[in-house]
């Protein structure tokens, strides 16, 4: 089995949170606009189970980079997001040196920053397509 033979290799990790407030016309990523808290919680639990399977199968060591993107992680309710990020990091074989969480300007606030920082994130990636209001409108993005 490849995973067992290759155990111990470093592997960076991207975790896709498919939630957003609405689907933008240009976006080709899988997303679930307007999901309720129950759906979000079930999805996050499922992602953690999948991660456990992958870690058990491939045994990467270490995981130097963790990126949590989407969708829009900043629309996830803060209690669910904080719990998910803490449980995610706790499952990794090592603390990532670079831990990035993605946010969009319209859903970014101090509470979000505090939530991701408490979970260990040390980078924020902002989804800014443009600062021009007319272009944002054409892209169906919030100003």
N, CA, C and O of each residue as an XYZ file, in Angstrom:
572
protein
N       0.844     -1.178      0.000
C       0.000      0.000      0.000
C       0.886      1.236      0.000
O       1.769      1.369      0.847
N       0.659      2.125     -0.929
C       1.494      3.320     -1.074
C       1.574      4.114      0.220
O       2.669      4.497      0.633
N       0.444      4.372      0.872
C       0.426      5.188      2.084
C       1.297      4.611      3.181
O       1.994      5.357      3.869
N       1.274      3.330      3.357
C       2.068      2.698      4.416
C       3.561      2.775      4.081
O       4.379      3.010      4.969
N       3.919      2.582      2.818
C       5.324      2.646      2.413
C       5.877      4.054      2.530
O       7.049      4.245      2.856
N       5.026      5.047      2.260
C       5.488      6.427      2.219
C       5.298      7.155      3.547
O       5.451      8.375      3.605
N       4.972      6.436      4.601
C       4.723      7.069      5.900
C       5.909      7.934      6.300
O       7.065      7.587      6.058
N       5.599      9.055      6.912
C       6.634      9.934      7.411
C       6.953     11.111      6.510
O       7.756     11.959      6.898
N       6.367     11.205      5.330
C       6.639     12.318      4.417
C       5.865     13.553      4.878
O       4.797     13.423      5.477
N       6.393     14.751      4.605
C       5.622     15.955      4.935
C       4.482     16.134      3.936
O       4.623     15.805      2.758
N       3.368     16.651      4.406
C       2.224     16.885      3.531
C       1.478     18.119      4.008
O       1.118     18.225      5.181
N       1.250     19.041      3.099
C       0.442     20.197      3.437
C      -1.020     19.833      3.226
O      -1.338     18.905      2.482
N      -1.903     20.568      3.887
C      -3.306     20.186      3.904
C      -4.184     21.380      3.549
O      -4.042     22.463      4.117
N      -5.095     21.164      2.599
C      -6.138     22.139      2.272
C      -7.464     21.543      2.703
O      -7.793     20.419      2.323
N      -8.225     22.281      3.489
C      -9.551     21.840      3.926
C     -10.571     22.806      3.334
O     -10.509     24.015      3.560
N     -11.507     22.252      2.576
C     -12.516     23.062      1.886
C     -13.795     23.122      2.714
O     -14.436     22.098      2.947
N     -14.166     24.324      3.159
C     -15.455     24.534      3.815
C     -16.375     25.160      2.768
O     -16.186     26.319      2.397
N     -17.360     24.414      2.291
C     -18.112     24.838      1.111
C     -19.238     25.831      1.361
O     -20.164     25.923      0.555
N     -19.178     26.564      2.445
C     -20.299     27.432      2.813
C     -20.062     28.866      2.395
O     -18.959     29.394      2.537
N     -21.107     29.495      1.879
C     -21.051     30.916      1.535
C     -22.447     31.502      1.692
O     -23.439     30.783      1.814
N     -22.491     32.812      1.684
C     -23.791     33.470      1.841
C     -24.617     33.346      0.560
O     -25.842     33.242      0.612
N     -23.935     33.359     -0.589
C     -24.617     33.149     -1.871
C     -23.578     32.708     -2.904
O     -22.379     32.928     -2.730
N     -24.053     32.093     -3.964
C     -23.175     31.616     -5.029
C     -22.885     32.756     -5.993
O     -23.801     33.352     -6.560
N     -21.605     33.055     -6.174
C     -21.210     34.095     -7.122
C     -21.182     33.507     -8.534
O     -20.835     32.340     -8.719
N     -21.545     34.312     -9.516
C     -21.663     33.847    -10.901
C     -20.356     33.282    -11.450
O     -20.392     32.355    -12.259
N     -19.218     33.800    -11.043
C     -17.938     33.381    -11.597
C     -17.335     32.167    -10.889
O     -16.355     31.602    -11.373
N     -17.895     31.764     -9.767
C     -17.270     30.740     -8.916
C     -17.541     29.328     -9.426
O     -18.687     28.946     -9.661
N     -16.460     28.561     -9.593
C     -16.582     27.166    -10.014
C     -16.352     26.189     -8.864
O     -16.417     24.976     -9.059
N     -16.082     26.713     -7.664
C     -15.863     25.840     -6.507
C     -17.196     25.287     -6.023
O     -18.237     25.932     -6.155
N     -17.148     24.075     -5.459
C     -18.347     23.519     -4.845
C     -18.705     24.389     -3.649
O     -17.850     24.698     -2.819
N     -19.975     24.783     -3.566
C     -20.410     25.584     -2.430
C     -21.864     25.293     -2.100
O     -22.644     24.838     -2.937
N     -22.198     25.575     -0.845
C     -23.553     25.386     -0.334
C     -23.999     26.726      0.245
O     -23.798     26.986      1.431
N     -24.602     27.575     -0.582
C     -25.036     28.886     -0.098
C     -26.158     28.772      0.936
O     -27.086     27.977      0.783
N     -26.052     29.587      1.994
C     -27.121     29.684      2.975
C     -27.406     28.435      3.784
O     -28.542     28.247      4.220
N     -26.428     27.576      4.004
C     -26.648     26.344      4.765
C     -26.996     26.663      6.215
O     -26.501     27.634      6.787
N     -27.860     25.828      6.800
C     -28.225     26.019      8.206
C     -27.151     25.404      9.106
O     -26.312     24.628      8.648
N     -27.192     25.760     10.382
C     -26.165     25.327     11.338
C     -26.074     23.805     11.429
O     -24.979     23.265     11.583
N     -27.203     23.107     11.338
C     -27.183     21.641     11.412
C     -26.421     21.024     10.246
O     -25.639     20.092     10.435
N     -26.648     21.538      9.049
C     -25.940     21.053      7.864
C     -24.455     21.356      7.981
O     -23.615     20.517      7.657
N     -24.139     22.546      8.439
C     -22.734     22.922      8.601
C     -22.058     22.004      9.602
O     -20.963     21.506      9.343
N     -22.689     21.774     10.734
C     -22.092     20.911     11.776
C     -21.870     19.493     11.259
O     -20.810     18.916     11.500
N     -22.835     18.923     10.560
C     -22.692     17.574     10.005
C     -21.554     17.516      8.991
O     -20.788     16.552      8.966
N     -21.445     18.535      8.168
C     -20.380     18.575      7.165
C     -19.010     18.668      7.831
O     -18.081     17.966      7.432
N     -18.876     19.520      8.834
C     -17.593     19.665      9.524
C     -17.195     18.356     10.209
O     -16.030     17.963     10.162
N     -18.154     17.684     10.843
C     -17.861     16.392     11.469
C     -17.421     15.369     10.425
O     -16.508     14.580     10.665
N     -18.074     15.389      9.272
C     -17.710     14.481      8.188
C     -16.293     14.759      7.681
O     -15.531     13.834      7.401
N     -15.953     16.038      7.569
C     -14.599     16.388      7.114
C     -13.548     15.890      8.105
O     -12.477     15.444      7.692
N     -13.835     15.958      9.394
C     -12.884     15.458     10.389
C     -12.732     13.945     10.292
O     -11.626     13.426     10.444
N     -13.831     13.229     10.040
C     -13.733     11.768      9.868
C     -12.900     11.431      8.633
O     -12.092     10.503      8.662
N     -13.092     12.176      7.556
C     -12.296     11.943      6.346
C     -10.823     12.217      6.609
O      -9.961     11.470      6.146
N     -10.529     13.275      7.343
C      -9.143     13.580      7.685
C      -8.529     12.454      8.503
O      -7.392     12.057      8.248
N      -9.259     11.937      9.478
C      -8.734     10.826     10.283
C      -8.379      9.637      9.405
O      -7.333      9.018      9.596
N      -9.238      9.310      8.442
C      -8.968      8.219      7.514
C      -7.690      8.490      6.719
O      -6.835      7.612      6.599
N      -7.560      9.691      6.181
C      -6.383     10.028      5.373
C      -5.107     10.012      6.208
O      -4.070      9.533      5.749
N      -5.176     10.526      7.413
C      -3.988     10.520      8.276
C      -3.590      9.095      8.648
O      -2.405      8.765      8.696
N      -4.577      8.263      8.909
C      -4.294      6.863      9.239
C      -3.709      6.130      8.029
O      -2.793      5.321      8.173
N      -4.232      6.410      6.857
C      -3.789      5.735      5.639
C      -2.390      6.168      5.210
O      -1.566      5.332      4.841
N      -2.121      7.467      5.257
C      -0.869      7.986      4.708
C       0.171      8.388      5.748
O       1.342      8.547      5.404
N      -0.216      8.553      6.991
C       0.699      8.892      8.095
C       1.712      9.984      7.755
O       2.912      9.775      7.933
N       1.265     11.135      7.273
C       2.238     12.185      6.962
C       2.855     12.758      8.234
O       2.188     12.882      9.262
N       4.125     13.102      8.149
C       4.833     13.748      9.260
C       5.877     14.649      8.651
O       6.703     14.153      7.884
N       5.902     15.873      8.922
C       4.889     16.676      9.599
C       3.876     17.221      8.608
O       3.892     16.862      7.431
N       2.990     18.094      9.092
C       2.066     18.840      8.232
C       2.455     20.306      8.410
O       1.947     20.978      9.308
N       3.359     20.808      7.554
C       3.883     22.158      7.754
C       2.904     23.282      7.429
O       3.014     24.378      7.978
N       1.939     23.015      6.531
C       1.023     24.062      6.098
C      -0.412     23.554      6.153
O      -0.722     22.477      5.642
N      -1.280     24.339      6.777
C      -2.709     24.053      6.834
C      -3.431     25.268      6.282
O      -3.220     26.387      6.750
N      -4.292     25.049      5.276
C      -5.081     26.126      4.674
C      -6.540     25.720      4.733
O      -6.919     24.669      4.216
N      -7.358     26.546      5.360
C      -8.792     26.300      5.436
C      -9.466     27.366      4.581
O      -9.450     28.552      4.907
N     -10.063     26.910      3.471
C     -10.663     27.834      2.519
C     -12.066     27.419      2.156
O     -12.696     26.624      2.854
N     -12.549     27.964      1.057
C     -13.915     27.645      0.712
C     -14.283     28.062     -0.690
O     -13.471     28.228     -1.600
N     -15.531     28.208     -0.768
C     -16.555     28.735      0.103
C     -16.009     29.950      0.855
O     -15.081     30.633      0.423
N     -16.625     30.167      1.973
C     -16.248     31.299      2.811
C     -16.264     30.875      4.272
O     -17.312     30.946      4.914
N     -15.140     30.439      4.813
C     -15.117     30.026      6.224
C     -15.640     31.092      7.184
O     -16.139     30.764      8.260
N     -15.529     32.366      6.804
C     -15.970     33.426      7.718
C     -17.493     33.520      7.843
O     -17.975     34.305      8.659
N     -18.271     32.752      7.068
C     -19.723     32.733      7.265
C     -20.165     31.604      8.195
O     -21.333     31.540      8.580
N     -19.249     30.725      8.553
C     -19.576     29.621      9.460
C     -19.787     30.203     10.861
O     -18.981     31.017     11.312
N     -20.865     29.798     11.561
C     -21.065     30.295     12.926
C     -19.798     30.102     13.764
O     -19.159     29.051     13.715
N     -19.454     31.123     14.524
C     -18.165     31.156     15.231
C     -17.960     29.975     16.167
O     -16.849     29.453     16.255
N     -19.004     29.540     16.870
C     -18.832     28.409     17.784
C     -18.496     27.134     17.008
O     -17.644     26.356     17.434
N     -19.160     26.921     15.879
C     -18.880     25.736     15.062
C     -17.495     25.823     14.423
O     -16.762     24.835     14.381
N     -17.142     27.002     13.930
C     -15.841     27.182     13.293
C     -14.714     26.977     14.301
O     -13.756     26.259     14.019
N     -14.820     27.600     15.473
C     -13.779     27.470     16.481
C     -13.586     26.027     16.916
O     -12.455     25.552     17.014
N     -14.676     25.335     17.176
C     -14.601     23.929     17.576
C     -13.971     23.088     16.466
O     -13.102     22.256     16.726
N     -14.412     23.309     15.239
C     -13.869     22.554     14.104
C     -12.365     22.777     13.964
O     -11.609     21.815     13.823
N     -11.926     24.028     14.000
C     -10.497     24.316     13.813
C      -9.658     23.703     14.933
O      -8.590     23.150     14.672
N     -10.127     23.794     16.167
C      -9.372     23.186     17.283
C      -9.283     21.671     17.135
O      -8.222     21.084     17.353
N     -10.399     21.035     16.763
C     -10.391     19.576     16.572
C      -9.540     19.184     15.370
O      -8.880     18.144     15.393
N      -9.547     19.992     14.337
C      -8.723     19.751     13.150
C      -7.243     19.753     13.517
O      -6.521     18.807     13.205
N      -6.799     20.803     14.171
C      -5.385     20.928     14.533
C      -4.981     19.817     15.509
O      -3.870     19.294     15.422
N      -5.870     19.455     16.433
C      -5.561     18.413     17.417
C      -5.316     17.059     16.757
O      -4.610     16.224     17.322
N      -5.876     16.826     15.589
C      -5.704     15.544     14.900
C      -4.399     15.467     14.100
O      -3.959     14.377     13.737
N      -3.795     16.596     13.829
C      -2.589     16.603     13.006
C      -1.398     16.057     13.785
O      -1.340     16.194     15.007
N      -0.451     15.442     13.087
C       0.716     14.883     13.771
C       1.677     15.948     14.293
O       2.548     15.652     15.110
N       1.520     17.185     13.823
C       2.356     18.287     14.300
C       1.576     19.584     14.099
O       0.691     19.666     13.247
N       1.914     20.580     14.882
C       1.285     21.882     14.693
C       1.821     22.479     13.398
O       3.033     22.486     13.183
N       0.946     22.979     12.537
C       1.438     23.564     11.291
C       2.181     24.873     11.558
O       1.758     25.680     12.385
N       3.282     25.068     10.855
C       4.014     26.322     10.972
C       3.253     27.461     10.334
O       3.324     28.604     10.787
N       2.522     27.142      9.277
C       1.697     28.131      8.583
C       0.262     27.627      8.592
O      -0.036     26.574      8.029
N      -0.620     28.376      9.228
C      -2.028     27.995      9.368
C      -2.857     29.183      8.906
O      -2.960     30.194      9.601
N      -3.449     29.046      7.717
C      -4.201     30.115      7.074
C      -5.691     29.784      7.054
O      -6.084     28.644      6.803
N      -6.510     30.794      7.322
C      -7.956     30.657      7.178
C      -8.418     31.778      6.252
O      -7.983     32.924      6.368
N      -9.305     31.421      5.336
C      -9.808     32.355      4.341
C     -11.045     33.084      4.866
O     -11.842     32.523      5.618
N     -11.188     34.335      4.458
C     -12.354     35.133      4.834
C     -12.701     36.078      3.695
O     -11.862     36.388      2.849
N     -13.937     36.528      3.685
C     -14.349     37.574      2.762
C     -14.590     38.846      3.562
O     -15.033     38.778      4.708
N     -14.305     39.997      2.979
C     -14.422     41.255      3.721
C     -15.787     41.478      4.364
O     -15.859     41.993      5.480
N     -16.872     41.100      3.684
C     -18.207     41.376      4.221
C     -18.563     40.525      5.437
O     -19.488     40.871      6.173
N     -17.858     39.433      5.662
C     -18.150     38.586      6.829
C     -16.975     38.527      7.801
O     -16.948     37.686      8.700
N     -16.022     39.406      7.621
C     -14.850     39.471      8.498
C     -15.132     40.450      9.634
O     -15.525     41.593      9.399
N     -14.927     39.990     10.865
C     -15.092     40.866     12.019
C     -14.117     40.436     13.117
O     -13.415     39.435     12.976
N     -14.082     41.194     14.200
C     -13.146     40.898     15.291
C     -13.403     39.524     15.891
O     -12.461     38.827     16.270
N     -14.665     39.130     15.980
C     -14.998     37.822     16.539
C     -14.392     36.698     15.694
O     -13.856     35.729     16.233
N     -14.482     36.835     14.363
C     -13.879     35.833     13.473
C     -12.372     35.777     13.693
O     -11.802     34.695     13.835
N     -11.736     36.926     13.720
C     -10.281     36.967     13.904
C      -9.897     36.321     15.238
O      -8.940     35.551     15.302
N     -10.641     36.634     16.298
C     -10.367     36.018     17.596
C     -10.564     34.515     17.576
O      -9.774     33.771     18.156
N     -11.619     34.068     16.909
C     -11.919     32.628     16.824
C     -10.794     31.870     16.135
O     -10.337     30.846     16.642
N     -10.347     32.360     14.991
C      -9.308     31.629     14.250
C      -7.944     31.757     14.939
O      -7.139     30.826     14.901
N      -7.687     32.897     15.560
C      -6.416     33.065     16.280
C      -6.352     32.122     17.480
O      -5.312     31.515     17.734
N      -7.452     31.995     18.216
C      -7.492     31.080     19.361
C      -7.273     29.638     18.927
O      -6.751     28.835     19.699
N      -7.659     29.304     17.720
C      -7.461     27.941     17.204
C      -6.038     27.727     16.690
O      -5.662     26.606     16.350
N      -5.249     28.798     16.632
C      -3.860     28.665     16.211
C      -3.530     29.228     14.846
O      -2.372     29.182     14.430
N      -4.519     29.762     14.132
C      -4.238     30.328     12.808
C      -3.300     31.527     12.947
O      -3.436     32.345     13.856
N      -2.346     31.603     12.018
C      -1.402     32.725     12.049
C      -1.396     33.521     10.742
O      -0.570     34.415     10.556
N      -2.325     33.187      9.837
C      -2.456     33.931      8.580
C      -3.925     34.025      8.217
O      -4.723     33.146      8.544
N      -4.264     35.102      7.540
C      -5.615     35.329      7.055
C      -5.520     35.598      5.561
O      -4.713     36.420      5.126
N      -6.337     34.912      4.777
C      -6.389     35.145      3.338
C      -7.725     35.809      3.027
O      -8.785     35.242      3.294
N      -7.670     37.008      2.463
C      -8.895     37.746      2.159
C      -9.289     37.597      0.700
O      -8.476     37.801     -0.202
N     -10.548     37.237      0.479
C     -11.074     37.094     -0.877
C     -11.549     38.434     -1.414
O     -12.735     38.759     -1.348
N     -10.617     39.200     -1.943
C     -10.944     40.516     -2.501
C     -10.732     40.438     -4.005
O      -9.599     40.323     -4.473
N     -11.823     40.500     -4.760
C     -11.702     40.424     -6.210
C     -11.388     41.794     -6.802
O     -10.658     41.900     -7.788
N     -11.942     42.839     -6.195
C     -11.726     44.196     -6.667
C     -12.240     45.163     -5.607
O     -13.060     44.796     -4.765
N     -11.749     46.406     -5.656
C     -12.266     47.452     -4.778
C     -13.229     48.375     -5.525
O     -13.719     49.352     -4.960
N     -13.494     48.070     -6.772
C     -14.385     48.871     -7.598
C     -15.826     48.376     -7.410
O     -16.130     47.223     -7.715
N     -16.710     49.248     -6.909
C     -18.085     48.868     -6.582
C     -18.851     48.325     -7.797
O     -19.612     47.367     -7.661
N     -18.663     48.913     -8.963
C     -19.370     48.450    -10.159
C     -18.905     47.052    -10.560
O     -19.721     46.199    -10.910
N     -17.628     46.824    -10.509
C     -17.122     45.475    -10.829
C     -17.612     44.457     -9.805
O     -17.960     43.337    -10.178
N     -17.647     44.815     -8.536
C     -18.180     43.916     -7.512
C     -19.636     43.561     -7.832
O     -20.031     42.400     -7.722
N     -20.419     44.544     -8.222
C     -21.812     44.304     -8.569
C     -21.926     43.321     -9.720
O     -22.742     42.400     -9.677
N     -21.104     43.515    -10.758
C     -21.135     42.614    -11.915
C     -20.693     41.195    -11.540
O     -21.154     40.222    -12.136
N     -19.814     41.085    -10.569
C     -19.368     39.772    -10.100
C     -20.339     39.156     -9.083
O     -20.152     38.027     -8.631
N     -21.381     39.926     -8.733
C     -22.360     39.512     -7.736
C     -21.730     39.323     -6.361
O     -22.087     38.408     -5.619
N     -20.783     40.207     -6.036
C     -20.104     40.181     -4.748
C     -20.619     41.314     -3.867
O     -21.031     42.360     -4.368
N     -20.593     41.102     -2.567
C     -20.990     42.159     -1.616
C     -19.924     43.238     -1.606
O     -18.736     42.947     -1.741
N     -20.342     44.466     -1.448
C     -19.404     45.596     -1.405
C     -18.808     45.756     -0.023
O     -17.997     46.656      0.199
